[in-house]
Amino acid sequence: MNRMNPKVDGYLSKAKKWQEEFEKLRMIILPSGLTEELKWGKPCYTFQDSNILIIQGFKEYCALTFCKGALLRDPKGILIQQTKHVQAARKIRFTNVREIVNMESILRAYIHEAIEAEKAGLNVHFKKNPEPIPEELQNKLDEIPALKTAFEALTPGRQRGYILYFTAAKQSKTREARVEKWMAQIRNGKGLDD
């Protein structure tokens, strides 16, 4: 069995909800040889510094998230794409420990496949800006060359974050206001959450 991380012990001891489910998932994951860490305040399991799995708790369910789950075959059809915008991660949801116990051998197989995909160097091929740039942003990019240069220098994830945020507004006036508000942040090379 792999070494337990004291930080994860602390996290689990304070878990108000899903504690039994988290413990069971942990016991399934640890024999796989992954390194146990605490990242983003959640138990995370890595292989040679690459994130493979994250255990997460939500209001209605807990989940085992495969960071590159899109690469897995999923013969049981249990992997869920959280939203249409999530390209790589896939999760398996649980509402009680019995579901985890009943799926233990399946979970071990999926974990093994995720590790093998990482060992093989497989990567999810991300679509760059799969959503079109909203007209209001495109107009500003055409109007202000420095803004266009700064936007293009952002990581694809940061670009996408802005595109999704701007496009979420239903009215053109609101989209324009959002673009205006965030132009300085874009010029500074920052994303929405930076």
C-alpha positions as YAML, in Angstrom:
chain: A
units: angstrom
residues:
- id: 1
  name: MET
  ca: [0.00, 0.00, 0.00]
- id: 2
  name: ASN
  ca: [1.15, 3.51, -0.80]
- id: 3
  name: ARG
  ca: [2.09, 5.94, 1.96]
- id: 4
  name: MET
  ca: [-0.79, 7.99, 3.38]
- id: 5
  name: ASN
  ca: [-0.29, 11.74, 3.38]
- id: 6
  name: PRO
  ca: [-0.88, 13.37, 6.81]
- id: 7
  name: LYS
  ca: [-2.47, 16.39, 5.10]
- id: 8
  name: VAL
  ca: [-5.12, 14.12, 3.60]
- id: 9
  name: ASP
  ca: [-5.60, 12.50, 7.02]
- id: 10
  name: GLY
  ca: [-6.36, 15.98, 8.38]
- id: 11
  name: TYR
  ca: [-8.73, 16.76, 5.53]
- id: 12
  name: LEU
  ca: [-10.65, 13.52, 6.02]
- id: 13
  name: SER
  ca: [-10.88, 13.94, 9.79]
- id: 14
  name: LYS
  ca: [-12.59, 17.31, 9.28]
- id: 15
  name: ALA
  ca: [-14.93, 16.22, 6.47]
- id: 16
  name: LYS
  ca: [-18.48, 16.89, 7.66]
- id: 17
  name: LYS
  ca: [-20.12, 15.13, 4.75]
- id: 18
  name: TRP
  ca: [-19.01, 12.12, 2.70]
- id: 19
  name: GLN
  ca: [-16.30, 11.08, 5.18]
- id: 20
  name: GLU
  ca: [-17.03, 7.35, 4.90]
- id: 21
  name: GLU
  ca: [-17.19, 7.57, 1.10]
- id: 22
  name: PHE
  ca: [-13.89, 9.52, 0.94]
- id: 23
  name: GLU
  ca: [-12.19, 6.92, 3.16]
- id: 24
  name: LYS
  ca: [-13.40, 4.06, 0.97]
- id: 25
  name: LEU
  ca: [-12.27, 5.80, -2.24]
- id: 26
  name: ARG
  ca: [-8.90, 6.44, -0.62]
- id: 27
  name: MET
  ca: [-8.50, 2.76, 0.27]
- id: 28
  name: ILE
  ca: [-9.28, 1.80, -3.33]
- id: 29
  name: ILE
  ca: [-6.80, 4.33, -4.77]
- id: 30
  name: LEU
  ca: [-3.79, 3.90, -2.45]
- id: 31
  name: PRO
  ca: [-2.75, 0.38, -3.60]
- id: 32
  name: SER
  ca: [-2.38, 1.73, -7.16]
- id: 33
  name: GLY
  ca: [0.96, 3.33, -6.27]
- id: 34
  name: LEU
  ca: [-0.14, 6.91, -6.94]
- id: 35
  name: THR
  ca: [1.26, 9.67, -4.73]
- id: 36
  name: GLU
  ca: [-1.31, 11.09, -2.35]
- id: 37
  name: GLU
  ca: [-1.35, 14.87, -2.04]
- id: 38
  name: LEU
  ca: [-3.68, 17.66, -0.98]
- id: 39
  name: LYS
  ca: [-4.23, 20.09, -3.88]
- id: 40
  name: TRP
  ca: [-6.91, 22.75, -4.19]
- id: 41
  name: GLY
  ca: [-7.96, 21.64, -0.72]
- id: 42
  name: LYS
  ca: [-8.89, 18.14, -2.00]
- id: 43
  name: PRO
  ca: [-7.23, 14.72, -1.94]
- id: 44
  name: CYS
  ca: [-5.37, 14.46, -5.24]
- id: 45
  name: TYR
  ca: [-3.46, 11.45, -6.57]
- id: 46
  name: THR
  ca: [-0.54, 11.94, -8.91]
- id: 47
  name: PHE
  ca: [1.84, 9.92, -11.05]
- id: 48
  name: GLN
  ca: [5.25, 11.54, -11.58]
- id: 49
  name: ASP
  ca: [3.79, 14.97, -10.70]
- id: 50
  name: SER
  ca: [0.86, 14.61, -13.13]
- id: 51
  name: ASN
  ca: [-2.62, 14.77, -11.63]
- id: 52
  name: ILE
  ca: [-4.54, 11.54, -12.18]
- id: 53
  name: LEU
  ca: [-7.47, 11.59, -9.71]
- id: 54
  name: ILE
  ca: [-9.20, 13.95, -7.32]
- id: 55
  name: ILE
  ca: [-11.72, 13.06, -4.63]
- id: 56
  name: GLN
  ca: [-14.39, 15.73, -4.33]
- id: 57
  name: GLY
  ca: [-17.49, 16.34, -2.26]
- id: 58
  name: PHE
  ca: [-20.53, 18.22, -3.46]
- id: 59
  name: LYS
  ca: [-23.90, 18.94, -1.91]
- id: 60
  name: GLU
  ca: [-25.78, 16.06, -3.55]
- id: 61
  name: TYR
  ca: [-22.93, 13.63, -4.24]
- id: 62
  name: CYS
  ca: [-19.24, 12.92, -3.91]
- id: 63
  name: ALA
  ca: [-17.09, 12.10, -6.89]
- id: 64
  name: LEU
  ca: [-13.92, 10.50, -8.10]
- id: 65
  name: THR
  ca: [-12.66, 12.79, -10.86]
- id: 66
  name: PHE
  ca: [-10.26, 11.52, -13.51]
- id: 67
  name: CYS
  ca: [-8.20, 14.50, -14.68]
- id: 68
  name: LYS
  ca: [-7.79, 13.03, -18.18]
- id: 69
  name: GLY
  ca: [-10.99, 11.01, -18.09]
- id: 70
  name: ALA
  ca: [-11.76, 11.83, -21.72]
- id: 71
  name: LEU
  ca: [-8.97, 9.40, -22.65]
- id: 72
  name: LEU
  ca: [-10.58, 6.45, -20.85]
- id: 73
  name: ARG
  ca: [-12.63, 3.88, -22.78]
- id: 74
  name: ASP
  ca: [-15.50, 3.86, -20.22]
- id: 75
  name: PRO
  ca: [-17.03, 0.47, -21.14]
- id: 76
  name: LYS
  ca: [-19.51, 0.78, -18.23]
- id: 77
  name: GLY
  ca: [-20.68, 4.25, -19.32]
- id: 78
  name: ILE
  ca: [-20.19, 5.70, -15.84]
- id: 79
  name: LEU
  ca: [-17.94, 8.68, -16.57]
- id: 80
  name: ILE
  ca: [-19.73, 12.03, -16.53]
- id: 81
  name: GLN
  ca: [-18.63, 15.18, -18.32]
- id: 82
  name: GLN
  ca: [-19.50, 17.89, -15.77]
- id: 83
  name: THR
  ca: [-20.49, 20.50, -18.36]
- id: 84
  name: LYS
  ca: [-20.20, 20.78, -22.13]
- id: 85
  name: HIS
  ca: [-17.24, 23.12, -21.59]
- id: 86
  name: VAL
  ca: [-15.11, 20.56, -19.69]
- id: 87
  name: GLN
  ca: [-12.79, 18.95, -22.21]
- id: 88
  name: ALA
  ca: [-10.54, 16.57, -20.23]
- id: 89
  name: ALA
  ca: [-11.94, 15.69, -16.80]
- id: 90
  name: ARG
  ca: [-14.62, 13.07, -16.21]
- id: 91
  name: LYS
  ca: [-16.12, 12.02, -12.91]
- id: 92
  name: ILE
  ca: [-17.94, 9.14, -11.33]
- id: 93
  name: ARG
  ca: [-20.60, 10.23, -8.84]
- id: 94
  name: PHE
  ca: [-21.61, 8.45, -5.65]
- id: 95
  name: THR
  ca: [-24.37, 9.12, -3.14]
- id: 96
  name: ASN
  ca: [-23.41, 6.45, -0.59]
- id: 97
  name: VAL
  ca: [-20.56, 4.13, 0.36]
- id: 98
  name: ARG
  ca: [-22.46, 1.04, -0.83]
- id: 99
  name: GLU
  ca: [-22.25, 2.29, -4.44]
- id: 100
  name: ILE
  ca: [-18.48, 2.59, -4.07]
- id: 101
  name: VAL
  ca: [-18.15, -0.90, -2.56]
- id: 102
  name: ASN
  ca: [-20.25, -2.39, -5.39]
- id: 103
  name: MET
  ca: [-18.04, -0.70, -8.01]
- id: 104
  name: GLU
  ca: [-14.66, -1.38, -6.38]
- id: 105
  name: SER
  ca: [-13.29, -3.69, -9.09]
- id: 106
  name: ILE
  ca: [-14.54, -1.36, -11.84]
- id: 107
  name: LEU
  ca: [-12.94, 1.64, -10.12]
- id: 108
  name: ARG
  ca: [-9.63, -0.21, -9.82]
- id: 109
  name: ALA
  ca: [-9.73, -0.99, -13.55]
- id: 110
  name: TYR
  ca: [-10.45, 2.64, -14.46]
- id: 111
  name: ILE
  ca: [-7.68, 3.85, -12.15]
- id: 112
  name: HIS
  ca: [-5.25, 1.37, -13.75]
- id: 113
  name: GLU
  ca: [-6.25, 2.58, -17.23]
- id: 114
  name: ALA
  ca: [-5.76, 6.23, -16.20]
- id: 115
  name: ILE
  ca: [-2.26, 5.43, -14.90]
- id: 116
  name: GLU
  ca: [-1.38, 3.52, -18.08]
- id: 117
  name: ALA
  ca: [-2.58, 6.46, -20.21]
- id: 118
  name: GLU
  ca: [-0.26, 8.76, -18.23]
- id: 119
  name: LYS
  ca: [2.67, 6.33, -18.53]
- id: 120
  name: ALA
  ca: [2.09, 6.20, -22.30]
- id: 121
  name: GLY
  ca: [2.22, 10.01, -22.43]
- id: 122
  name: LEU
  ca: [-1.30, 10.33, -23.81]
- id: 123
  name: ASN
  ca: [-2.83, 13.79, -23.75]
- id: 124
  name: VAL
  ca: [-6.28, 15.18, -24.34]
- id: 125
  name: HIS
  ca: [-6.29, 17.26, -27.51]
- id: 126
  name: PHE
  ca: [-7.96, 20.48, -26.47]
- id: 127
  name: LYS
  ca: [-9.96, 22.48, -28.94]
- id: 128
  name: LYS
  ca: [-8.57, 26.01, -28.96]
- id: 129
  name: ASN
  ca: [-11.46, 28.36, -28.35]
- id: 130
  name: PRO
  ca: [-14.18, 25.92, -29.37]
- id: 131
  name: GLU
  ca: [-16.62, 28.75, -28.74]
- id: 132
  name: PRO
  ca: [-16.62, 31.66, -31.17]
- id: 133
  name: ILE
  ca: [-15.32, 35.00, -29.97]
- id: 134
  name: PRO
  ca: [-18.32, 37.24, -29.24]
- id: 135
  name: GLU
  ca: [-18.75, 40.15, -31.64]
- id: 136
  name: GLU
  ca: [-18.34, 42.71, -28.85]
- id: 137
  name: LEU
  ca: [-14.90, 41.32, -27.92]
- id: 138
  name: GLN
  ca: [-13.86, 40.91, -31.55]
- id: 139
  name: ASN
  ca: [-14.72, 44.57, -32.23]
- id: 140
  name: LYS
  ca: [-12.48, 45.71, -29.36]
- id: 141
  name: LEU
  ca: [-9.67, 43.38, -30.47]
- id: 142
  name: ASP
  ca: [-9.87, 44.85, -34.00]
- id: 143
  name: GLU
  ca: [-10.07, 48.40, -32.64]
- id: 144
  name: ILE
  ca: [-7.20, 48.13, -30.12]
- id: 145
  name: PRO
  ca: [-4.13, 46.22, -31.44]
- id: 146
  name: ALA
  ca: [-2.49, 46.13, -27.98]
- id: 147
  name: LEU
  ca: [-5.59, 44.43, -26.55]
- id: 148
  name: LYS
  ca: [-5.54, 41.88, -29.37]
- id: 149
  name: THR
  ca: [-1.85, 41.14, -28.73]
- id: 150
  name: ALA
  ca: [-2.50, 40.78, -24.99]
- id: 151
  name: PHE
  ca: [-5.54, 38.52, -25.53]
- id: 152
  name: GLU
  ca: [-3.62, 36.26, -27.92]
- id: 153
  name: ALA
  ca: [-0.79, 36.01, -25.38]
- id: 154
  name: LEU
  ca: [-3.15, 34.61, -22.74]
- id: 155
  name: THR
  ca: [-3.22, 30.86, -22.18]
- id: 156
  name: PRO
  ca: [-6.00, 29.07, -24.08]
- id: 157
  name: GLY
  ca: [-7.79, 28.45, -20.78]
- id: 158
  name: ARG
  ca: [-7.78, 32.13, -19.86]
- id: 159
  name: GLN
  ca: [-8.96, 33.11, -23.34]
- id: 160
  name: ARG
  ca: [-11.74, 30.57, -23.10]
- id: 161
  name: GLY
  ca: [-12.73, 31.81, -19.64]
- id: 162
  name: TYR
  ca: [-13.23, 35.31, -20.98]
- id: 163
  name: ILE
  ca: [-15.10, 34.09, -24.06]
- id: 164
  name: LEU
  ca: [-17.49, 32.01, -21.94]
- id: 165
  name: TYR
  ca: [-18.02, 34.85, -19.47]
- id: 166
  name: PHE
  ca: [-18.67, 37.46, -22.15]
- id: 167
  name: THR
  ca: [-20.94, 35.17, -24.17]
- id: 168
  name: ALA
  ca: [-23.01, 34.25, -21.12]
- id: 169
  name: ALA
  ca: [-24.61, 37.70, -21.19]
- id: 170
  name: LYS
  ca: [-27.81, 37.68, -23.21]
- id: 171
  name: GLN
  ca: [-27.77, 41.33, -24.28]
- id: 172
  name: SER
  ca: [-25.13, 42.93, -26.47]
- id: 173
  name: LYS
  ca: [-25.05, 45.95, -24.14]
- id: 174
  name: THR
  ca: [-24.11, 43.70, -21.20]
- id: 175
  name: ARG
  ca: [-21.45, 41.90, -23.26]
- id: 176
  name: GLU
  ca: [-19.95, 45.28, -24.23]
- id: 177
  name: ALA
  ca: [-19.91, 46.38, -20.58]
- id: 178
  name: ARG
  ca: [-18.19, 43.16, -19.54]
- id: 179
  name: VAL
  ca: [-15.53, 43.54, -22.23]
- id: 180
  name: GLU
  ca: [-14.90, 47.16, -21.17]
- id: 181
  name: LYS
  ca: [-14.65, 46.17, -17.51]
- id: 182
  name: TRP
  ca: [-12.09, 43.39, -18.14]
- id: 183
  name: MET
  ca: [-9.88, 45.05, -20.78]
- id: 184
  name: ALA
  ca: [-7.27, 46.18, -18.21]
- id: 185
  name: GLN
  ca: [-7.10, 42.68, -16.74]
- id: 186
  name: ILE
  ca: [-6.55, 41.21, -20.22]
- id: 187
  name: ARG
  ca: [-3.84, 43.78, -20.98]
- id: 188
  name: ASN
  ca: [-2.11, 42.77, -17.73]
- id: 189
  name: GLY
  ca: [-2.01, 39.15, -18.88]
- id: 190
  name: LYS
  ca: [-4.47, 38.01, -16.22]
- id: 191
  name: GLY
  ca: [-7.40, 35.65, -16.39]
- id: 192
  name: LEU
  ca: [-10.83, 36.17, -14.85]
- id: 193
  name: ASP
  ca: [-9.81, 34.52, -11.58]
- id: 194
  name: ASP
  ca: [-6.28, 35.96, -11.24]
...
